[in-house]
PDB file of C-alpha atoms in Angstrom:
ATOM      1  CA  GLY A   4     -11.252  16.915  -3.576  1.00  0.00           C
ATOM      2  CA  ALA A   5     -11.351  15.515  -0.045  1.00  0.00           C
ATOM      3  CA  GLY A   6      -9.502  12.464  -0.799  1.00  0.00           C
ATOM      4  CA  VAL A   7      -8.383  10.083  -3.537  1.00  0.00           C
ATOM      5  CA  SER A   8     -11.210   8.767  -5.875  1.00  0.00           C
ATOM      6  CA  GLN A   9     -11.035   5.877  -8.483  1.00  0.00           C
ATOM      7  CA  SER A  10     -13.683   4.639 -10.823  1.00  0.00           C
ATOM      8  CA  PRO A  11     -14.836   2.458 -11.537  1.00  0.00           C
ATOM      9  CA  SER A  12     -15.147   0.764  -8.225  1.00  0.00           C
ATOM     10  CA  ASN A  13     -15.772  -2.598  -9.824  1.00  0.00           C
ATOM     11  CA  LYS A  14     -15.186  -3.420 -13.478  1.00  0.00           C
ATOM     12  CA  VAL A  15     -15.931  -6.942 -15.059  1.00  0.00           C
ATOM     13  CA  THR A  16     -14.730  -7.510 -18.531  1.00  0.00           C
ATOM     14  CA  GLU A  17     -14.195 -10.271 -21.019  1.00  0.00           C
ATOM     15  CA  LYS A  18     -10.818 -11.697 -21.710  1.00  0.00           C
ATOM     16  CA  GLY A  19      -9.031  -9.745 -24.669  1.00  0.00           C
ATOM     17  CA  LYS A  20     -10.974  -6.583 -24.129  1.00  0.00           C
ATOM     18  CA  ASP A  21      -9.099  -3.291 -23.100  1.00  0.00           C
ATOM     19  CA  VAL A  22     -10.066  -1.159 -19.990  1.00  0.00           C
ATOM     20  CA  GLU A  23      -9.385   2.072 -18.377  1.00  0.00           C
ATOM     21  CA  LEU A  24      -9.201   2.751 -14.789  1.00  0.00           C
ATOM     22  CA  ARG A  25      -9.307   6.344 -13.466  1.00  0.00           C
ATOM     23  CA  CYS A  26      -7.605   7.951 -10.637  1.00  0.00           C
ATOM     24  CA  ASP A  27      -8.259  11.501  -9.111  1.00  0.00           C
ATOM     25  CA  PRO A  28      -5.644  12.573  -6.613  1.00  0.00           C
ATOM     26  CA  ILE A  29      -5.701  15.070  -3.990  1.00  0.00           C
ATOM     27  CA  SER A  30      -5.625  18.388  -5.578  1.00  0.00           C
ATOM     28  CA  GLY A  31      -1.981  19.777  -5.146  1.00  0.00           C
ATOM     29  CA  HIS A  32      -0.566  16.348  -4.560  1.00  0.00           C
ATOM     30  CA  THR A  33       2.329  16.125  -7.160  1.00  0.00           C
ATOM     31  CA  ALA A  34       3.099  12.548  -6.783  1.00  0.00           C
ATOM     32  CA  LEU A  35       1.048   9.660  -7.903  1.00  0.00           C
ATOM     33  CA  TYR A  36       1.434   5.779  -7.593  1.00  0.00           C
ATOM     34  CA  TRP A  37      -0.574   2.908  -9.237  1.00  0.00           C
ATOM     35  CA  TYR A  38      -0.401  -0.479  -7.483  1.00  0.00           C
ATOM     36  CA  ARG A  39      -1.686  -3.937  -8.117  1.00  0.00           C
ATOM     37  CA  GLN A  40      -3.120  -6.220  -5.284  1.00  0.00           C
ATOM     38  CA  SER A  41      -3.797  -9.492  -6.142  1.00  0.00           C
ATOM     39  CA  LEU A  42      -5.504 -11.912  -3.730  1.00  0.00           C
ATOM     40  CA  GLY A  43      -3.428 -12.954  -0.830  1.00  0.00           C
ATOM     41  CA  GLN A  44      -0.774 -10.611  -2.023  1.00  0.00           C
ATOM     42  CA  GLY A  45       0.680  -7.424  -0.973  1.00  0.00           C
ATOM     43  CA  LEU A  46       0.948  -4.483  -3.249  1.00  0.00           C
ATOM     44  CA  GLU A  47       2.952  -4.602  -6.381  1.00  0.00           C
ATOM     45  CA  PHE A  48       4.476  -1.570  -7.500  1.00  0.00           C
ATOM     46  CA  LEU A  49       3.276  -0.557 -11.277  1.00  0.00           C
ATOM     47  CA  ILE A  50       4.242   3.119 -11.984  1.00  0.00           C
ATOM     48  CA  TYR A  51       5.078   6.232 -10.321  1.00  0.00           C
ATOM     49  CA  PHE A  52       4.422   9.904 -11.433  1.00  0.00           C
ATOM     50  CA  GLN A  53       6.303  12.979  -9.942  1.00  0.00           C
ATOM     51  CA  GLY A  54       5.365  16.332 -11.257  1.00  0.00           C
ATOM     52  CA  ASN A  55       6.542  16.784 -14.872  1.00  0.00           C
ATOM     53  CA  SER A  56       9.348  14.340 -14.509  1.00  0.00           C
ATOM     54  CA  ALA A  57       9.237  11.082 -16.620  1.00  0.00           C
ATOM     55  CA  PRO A  58       7.253   8.208 -14.609  1.00  0.00           C
ATOM     56  CA  ASP A  59       8.818   5.435 -13.421  1.00  0.00           C
ATOM     57  CA  LYS A  60       7.355   2.656 -15.500  1.00  0.00           C
ATOM     58  CA  SER A  61       9.552  -0.100 -14.137  1.00  0.00           C
ATOM     59  CA  GLY A  62       6.789  -2.205 -12.411  1.00  0.00           C
ATOM     60  CA  LEU A  63       4.420  -2.354 -15.301  1.00  0.00           C
ATOM     61  CA  PRO A  64       4.241  -6.318 -15.850  1.00  0.00           C
ATOM     62  CA  SER A  65       4.007  -6.202 -19.736  1.00  0.00           C
ATOM     63  CA  ASP A  66       3.404  -3.731 -22.843  1.00  0.00           C
ATOM     64  CA  ARG A  67      -0.106  -4.398 -22.531  1.00  0.00           C
ATOM     65  CA  PHE A  68      -0.313  -1.903 -19.519  1.00  0.00           C
ATOM     66  CA  SER A  69       0.237   1.827 -19.807  1.00  0.00           C
ATOM     67  CA  ALA A  70      -0.359   4.863 -17.929  1.00  0.00           C
ATOM     68  CA  GLU A  71      -0.781   8.738 -18.305  1.00  0.00           C
ATOM     69  CA  ARG A  72      -1.390  11.633 -16.212  1.00  0.00           C
ATOM     70  CA  THR A  73      -2.846  14.477 -17.852  1.00  0.00           C
ATOM     71  CA  GLY A  74      -2.097  18.042 -16.446  1.00  0.00           C
ATOM     72  CA  GLY A  75      -0.171  16.853 -13.502  1.00  0.00           C
ATOM     73  CA  SER A  76      -3.635  15.635 -12.005  1.00  0.00           C
ATOM     74  CA  VAL A  77      -5.858  12.709 -13.145  1.00  0.00           C
ATOM     75  CA  SER A  78      -4.410   9.487 -14.367  1.00  0.00           C
ATOM     76  CA  THR A  79      -5.620   6.548 -16.356  1.00  0.00           C
ATOM     77  CA  LEU A  80      -4.274   3.003 -16.251  1.00  0.00           C
ATOM     78  CA  THR A  81      -4.778   1.174 -19.400  1.00  0.00           C
ATOM     79  CA  ILE A  82      -4.841  -2.618 -19.790  1.00  0.00           C
ATOM     80  CA  GLN A  83      -4.991  -3.823 -23.376  1.00  0.00           C
ATOM     81  CA  ARG A  84      -6.186  -7.220 -24.432  1.00  0.00           C
ATOM     82  CA  THR A  85      -6.831  -8.235 -20.887  1.00  0.00           C
ATOM     83  CA  GLN A  86      -6.219 -11.679 -19.725  1.00  0.00           C
ATOM     84  CA  GLN A  87      -7.469 -13.464 -16.703  1.00  0.00           C
ATOM     85  CA  GLU A  88      -4.294 -13.009 -14.494  1.00  0.00           C
ATOM     86  CA  ASP A  89      -5.031  -9.162 -14.757  1.00  0.00           C
ATOM     87  CA  SER A  90      -7.915  -9.684 -12.072  1.00  0.00           C
ATOM     88  CA  ALA A  91      -6.823  -7.602  -8.939  1.00  0.00           C
ATOM     89  CA  VAL A  92      -7.792  -4.680  -7.179  1.00  0.00           C
ATOM     90  CA  TYR A  93      -5.681  -1.749  -8.755  1.00  0.00           C
ATOM     91  CA  LEU A  94      -5.142   0.960  -5.999  1.00  0.00           C
ATOM     92  CA  CYS A  95      -3.782   4.538  -6.819  1.00  0.00           C
ATOM     93  CA  ALA A  96      -2.151   6.793  -4.141  1.00  0.00           C
ATOM     94  CA  SER A  97      -0.877  10.242  -4.032  1.00  0.00           C
ATOM     95  CA  PHE A  98       1.067  12.435  -1.781  1.00  0.00           C
ATOM     96  CA  GLN A  99       2.602  15.769  -1.769  1.00  0.00           C
ATOM     97  CA  ALA A 100       6.176  15.559  -1.135  1.00  0.00           C
ATOM     98  CA  ALA A 101       8.737  13.198  -0.062  1.00  0.00           C
ATOM     99  CA  PRO A 102       7.074   9.492   0.282  1.00  0.00           C
ATOM    100  CA  HIS A 103       9.039   8.937   3.432  1.00  0.00           C
ATOM    101  CA  THR A 104       8.175  12.152   5.387  1.00  0.00           C
ATOM    102  CA  ASP A 105       4.418  12.614   3.799  1.00  0.00           C
ATOM    103  CA  THR A 106       1.447  10.382   4.041  1.00  0.00           C
ATOM    104  CA  GLN A 107       0.639   8.429   0.983  1.00  0.00           C
ATOM    105  CA  TYR A 108      -3.306   8.856   0.632  1.00  0.00           C
ATOM    106  CA  PHE A 109      -5.002   5.674  -0.943  1.00  0.00           C
ATOM    107  CA  GLY A 110      -8.101   5.338  -3.330  1.00  0.00           C
ATOM    108  CA  PRO A 111     -10.369   2.877  -2.753  1.00  0.00           C
ATOM    109  CA  GLY A 112      -9.278   1.176  -5.739  1.00  0.00           C
ATOM    110  CA  THR A 113     -10.885  -0.513  -8.575  1.00  0.00           C
ATOM    111  CA  ARG A 114     -11.606  -4.419  -8.354  1.00  0.00           C
ATOM    112  CA  LEU A 115     -11.052  -5.736 -12.166  1.00  0.00           C
ATOM    113  CA  THR A 116     -12.323  -9.111 -12.959  1.00  0.00           C
ATOM    114  CA  VAL A 117     -11.404 -10.471 -16.130  1.00  0.00           C
ATOM    115  CA  LEU A 118     -13.602 -13.465 -17.304  1.00  0.00           C
TER     116      LEU A 118
ATOM    117  CA  ALA B  27      17.370  -7.890  -2.331  1.00  0.00           C
ATOM    118  CA  GLN B  28      14.903  -6.014  -0.129  1.00  0.00           C
ATOM    119  CA  THR B  29      12.059  -7.699   1.157  1.00  0.00           C
ATOM    120  CA  VAL B  30       9.391  -7.413   3.911  1.00  0.00           C
ATOM    121  CA  THR B  31       7.902 -10.478   5.335  1.00  0.00           C
ATOM    122  CA  GLN B  32       4.513 -11.060   7.522  1.00  0.00           C
ATOM    123  CA  SER B  33       4.480 -14.593   8.552  1.00  0.00           C
ATOM    124  CA  GLN B  34       0.920 -14.393  10.173  1.00  0.00           C
ATOM    125  CA  PRO B  35      -1.653 -14.754   7.315  1.00  0.00           C
ATOM    126  CA  GLU B  36      -4.330 -14.195  10.260  1.00  0.00           C
ATOM    127  CA  MET B  37      -4.785 -13.341  13.545  1.00  0.00           C
ATOM    128  CA  SER B  38      -7.507 -13.075  16.065  1.00  0.00           C
ATOM    129  CA  VAL B  39      -7.889 -10.902  19.149  1.00  0.00           C
ATOM    130  CA  GLN B  40     -10.846 -10.528  21.808  1.00  0.00           C
ATOM    131  CA  GLU B  41     -12.435  -7.171  22.011  1.00  0.00           C
ATOM    132  CA  ALA B  42     -10.290  -5.262  24.424  1.00  0.00           C
ATOM    133  CA  GLU B  43      -7.216  -7.489  24.496  1.00  0.00           C
ATOM    134  CA  THR B  44      -4.145  -6.749  22.889  1.00  0.00           C
ATOM    135  CA  VAL B  45      -2.580  -8.168  20.073  1.00  0.00           C
ATOM    136  CA  THR B  46       0.753  -8.005  18.501  1.00  0.00           C
ATOM    137  CA  LEU B  47       1.205  -8.102  14.485  1.00  0.00           C
ATOM    138  CA  SER B  48       4.762  -9.330  13.133  1.00  0.00           C
ATOM    139  CA  CYS B  49       6.935  -7.894  10.149  1.00  0.00           C
ATOM    140  CA  THR B  50      10.657  -8.636   9.573  1.00  0.00           C
ATOM    141  CA  TYR B  51      12.555  -6.911   6.809  1.00  0.00           C
ATOM    142  CA  ASP B  52      15.683  -7.382   4.754  1.00  0.00           C
ATOM    143  CA  THR B  53      17.797  -4.419   3.643  1.00  0.00           C
ATOM    144  CA  SER B  54      21.328  -3.389   3.561  1.00  0.00           C
ATOM    145  CA  GLU B  55      20.528   0.150   4.055  1.00  0.00           C
ATOM    146  CA  SER B  56      21.284   1.992   7.148  1.00  0.00           C
ATOM    147  CA  ASP B  57      18.530   4.670   6.895  1.00  0.00           C
ATOM    148  CA  TYR B  58      15.151   3.638   5.776  1.00  0.00           C
ATOM    149  CA  TYR B  59      11.424   4.306   6.693  1.00  0.00           C
ATOM    150  CA  LEU B  60       8.636   1.475   7.989  1.00  0.00           C
ATOM    151  CA  PHE B  61       5.254   2.004   8.005  1.00  0.00           C
ATOM    152  CA  TRP B  62       2.330   0.031   8.934  1.00  0.00           C
ATOM    153  CA  TYR B  63      -1.035   0.360   6.927  1.00  0.00           C
ATOM    154  CA  LYS B  64      -4.735  -0.677   7.711  1.00  0.00           C
ATOM    155  CA  GLN B  65      -6.902  -1.768   4.921  1.00  0.00           C
ATOM    156  CA  PRO B  66     -10.375  -2.127   6.044  1.00  0.00           C
ATOM    157  CA  PRO B  67     -13.104  -3.929   3.793  1.00  0.00           C
ATOM    158  CA  SER B  68     -13.584  -0.331   2.000  1.00  0.00           C
ATOM    159  CA  ARG B  69     -10.208  -1.444   0.501  1.00  0.00           C
ATOM    160  CA  GLN B  70      -9.118   2.328   1.244  1.00  0.00           C
ATOM    161  CA  MET B  71      -5.685   2.161   2.842  1.00  0.00           C
ATOM    162  CA  ILE B  72      -4.978   3.930   5.830  1.00  0.00           C
ATOM    163  CA  LEU B  73      -1.503   4.912   7.367  1.00  0.00           C
ATOM    164  CA  VAL B  74      -1.705   3.708  11.151  1.00  0.00           C
ATOM    165  CA  ILE B  75       1.991   4.511  12.169  1.00  0.00           C
ATOM    166  CA  ARG B  76       5.487   5.234  10.756  1.00  0.00           C
ATOM    167  CA  GLN B  77       8.909   4.466  11.929  1.00  0.00           C
ATOM    168  CA  GLU B  78      12.336   6.206  11.092  1.00  0.00           C
ATOM    169  CA  ALA B  79      15.172   3.843  11.293  1.00  0.00           C
ATOM    170  CA  TYR B  80      17.634   6.477  12.795  1.00  0.00           C
ATOM    171  CA  LYS B  81      15.096   6.997  15.674  1.00  0.00           C
ATOM    172  CA  GLN B  82      15.957   4.625  18.689  1.00  0.00           C
ATOM    173  CA  GLN B  83      12.431   5.377  20.223  1.00  0.00           C
ATOM    174  CA  ASN B  84       9.331   3.230  19.165  1.00  0.00           C
ATOM    175  CA  ALA B  85       6.694   5.190  17.318  1.00  0.00           C
ATOM    176  CA  THR B  86       3.311   5.654  19.030  1.00  0.00           C
ATOM    177  CA  GLU B  87      -0.090   6.549  17.879  1.00  0.00           C
ATOM    178  CA  ASN B  88      -2.863   6.220  20.583  1.00  0.00           C
ATOM    179  CA  ARG B  89      -3.587   2.613  20.832  1.00  0.00           C
ATOM    180  CA  PHE B  90      -1.171   1.620  18.361  1.00  0.00           C
ATOM    181  CA  SER B  91       2.707   1.270  19.175  1.00  0.00           C
ATOM    182  CA  VAL B  92       5.555  -0.494  17.478  1.00  0.00           C
ATOM    183  CA  ASN B  93       8.481  -2.589  18.582  1.00  0.00           C
ATOM    184  CA  PHE B  94      11.372  -1.357  16.241  1.00  0.00           C
ATOM    185  CA  GLN B  95      14.109  -3.691  16.604  1.00  0.00           C
ATOM    186  CA  LYS B  96      17.178  -2.739  14.215  1.00  0.00           C
ATOM    187  CA  ALA B  97      19.418  -5.327  14.530  1.00  0.00           C
ATOM    188  CA  ALA B  98      16.986  -7.983  14.161  1.00  0.00           C
ATOM    189  CA  LYS B  99      15.385  -6.190  11.363  1.00  0.00           C
ATOM    190  CA  SER B 100      12.123  -6.506  13.254  1.00  0.00           C
ATOM    191  CA  PHE B 101       9.052  -4.102  13.187  1.00  0.00           C
ATOM    192  CA  SER B 102       5.950  -5.649  15.150  1.00  0.00           C
ATOM    193  CA  LEU B 103       2.583  -3.568  15.721  1.00  0.00           C
ATOM    194  CA  LYS B 104       1.104  -3.661  19.058  1.00  0.00           C
ATOM    195  CA  ILE B 105      -2.704  -2.719  19.170  1.00  0.00           C
ATOM    196  CA  SER B 106      -3.910  -2.090  22.788  1.00  0.00           C
ATOM    197  CA  ASP B 107      -7.384  -2.179  23.923  1.00  0.00           C
ATOM    198  CA  SER B 108      -8.593  -4.041  20.445  1.00  0.00           C
ATOM    199  CA  GLN B 109     -12.041  -2.617  19.040  1.00  0.00           C
ATOM    200  CA  LEU B 110     -14.216  -3.939  16.447  1.00  0.00           C
ATOM    201  CA  GLY B 111     -13.396  -1.149  14.081  1.00  0.00           C
ATOM    202  CA  ASP B 112      -9.546  -2.395  14.110  1.00  0.00           C
ATOM    203  CA  ALA B 113     -10.678  -5.702  11.913  1.00  0.00           C
ATOM    204  CA  ALA B 114      -8.908  -4.853   8.662  1.00  0.00           C
ATOM    205  CA  MET B 115      -5.954  -6.280   6.672  1.00  0.00           C
ATOM    206  CA  TYR B 116      -2.744  -5.006   7.968  1.00  0.00           C
ATOM    207  CA  PHE B 117       0.437  -4.339   5.797  1.00  0.00           C
ATOM    208  CA  CYS B 118       3.811  -3.631   6.947  1.00  0.00           C
ATOM    209  CA  ALA B 119       5.966  -1.717   4.233  1.00  0.00           C
ATOM    210  CA  TYR B 120       9.593  -0.264   3.802  1.00  0.00           C
ATOM    211  CA  THR B 121      11.021   2.224   1.666  1.00  0.00           C
ATOM    212  CA  PRO B 122      14.770   3.312   1.855  1.00  0.00           C
ATOM    213  CA  GLY B 123      13.947   6.898   1.336  1.00  0.00           C
ATOM    214  CA  THR B 124      13.431   6.798  -2.380  1.00  0.00           C
ATOM    215  CA  TYR B 125       9.800   6.590  -3.676  1.00  0.00           C
ATOM    216  CA  LYS B 126       9.695   2.993  -3.967  1.00  0.00           C
ATOM    217  CA  TYR B 127       7.751   1.030  -1.286  1.00  0.00           C
ATOM    218  CA  ILE B 128       8.028  -2.479  -0.580  1.00  0.00           C
ATOM    219  CA  PHE B 129       4.760  -3.956   0.861  1.00  0.00           C
ATOM    220  CA  GLY B 130       4.196  -7.392   3.051  1.00  0.00           C
ATOM    221  CA  THR B 131       1.459  -9.672   2.010  1.00  0.00           C
ATOM    222  CA  GLY B 132      -0.523  -8.672   5.145  1.00  0.00           C
ATOM    223  CA  THR B 133      -2.036 -10.151   8.221  1.00  0.00           C
ATOM    224  CA  ARG B 134      -5.928 -10.281   8.303  1.00  0.00           C
ATOM    225  CA  LEU B 135      -6.907  -9.032  11.991  1.00  0.00           C
ATOM    226  CA  LYS B 136     -10.255 -10.321  13.321  1.00  0.00           C
ATOM    227  CA  VAL B 137     -11.642  -8.902  16.568  1.00  0.00           C
ATOM    228  CA  LEU B 138     -14.257 -11.084  18.178  1.00  0.00           C
ATOM    229  CA  ALA B 139     -16.875  -9.649  20.464  1.00  0.00           C
TER     230      ALA B 139
END
């Protein structure tokens, strides 16, 4: 695709429900990040996928959060039993090679609101 | 611990004027990379400019330039001839050359017509 896309753009859910957020990276990009952006905060690293390597999940805030990347392309971030503190914008980014020499391309994010 | 600090939550600039956004960071690394990202209301982060720490020359991209002071661990962004389209959140980011980025909390820039 022309850029990184994310769906849905906005998601409102009730506390305790599960949600799935989707990221479609740029075709050919081997690396993919998920970040969380809370109001008034910077970007919080959640998880990193690089090719076929085991993902770095060290940023996931609890075991309610999980992510997978199928076929080295599309990624899904799942939040189980959502809590109000999960409300944030979830951003996905992809890039082709080393992050410090290549640009991270970001998607428009999914705004999650937990009531 | 590696940290990135943006001490200006909000800044305003008159159209066509110049504005400087501040960023300081803390690291014990000697080689690393610094970035400024722009996030307009559409939420899509866009890379504005990057700086490699081993380069003494300040990076420049059209109306955007940085003042990189390695000893002071300072990395400010100067926007010249500000335009209405420059209004956005600006994030400073650091990576030591791994895939881990650390972002500041952002500065909201308002451009006044």
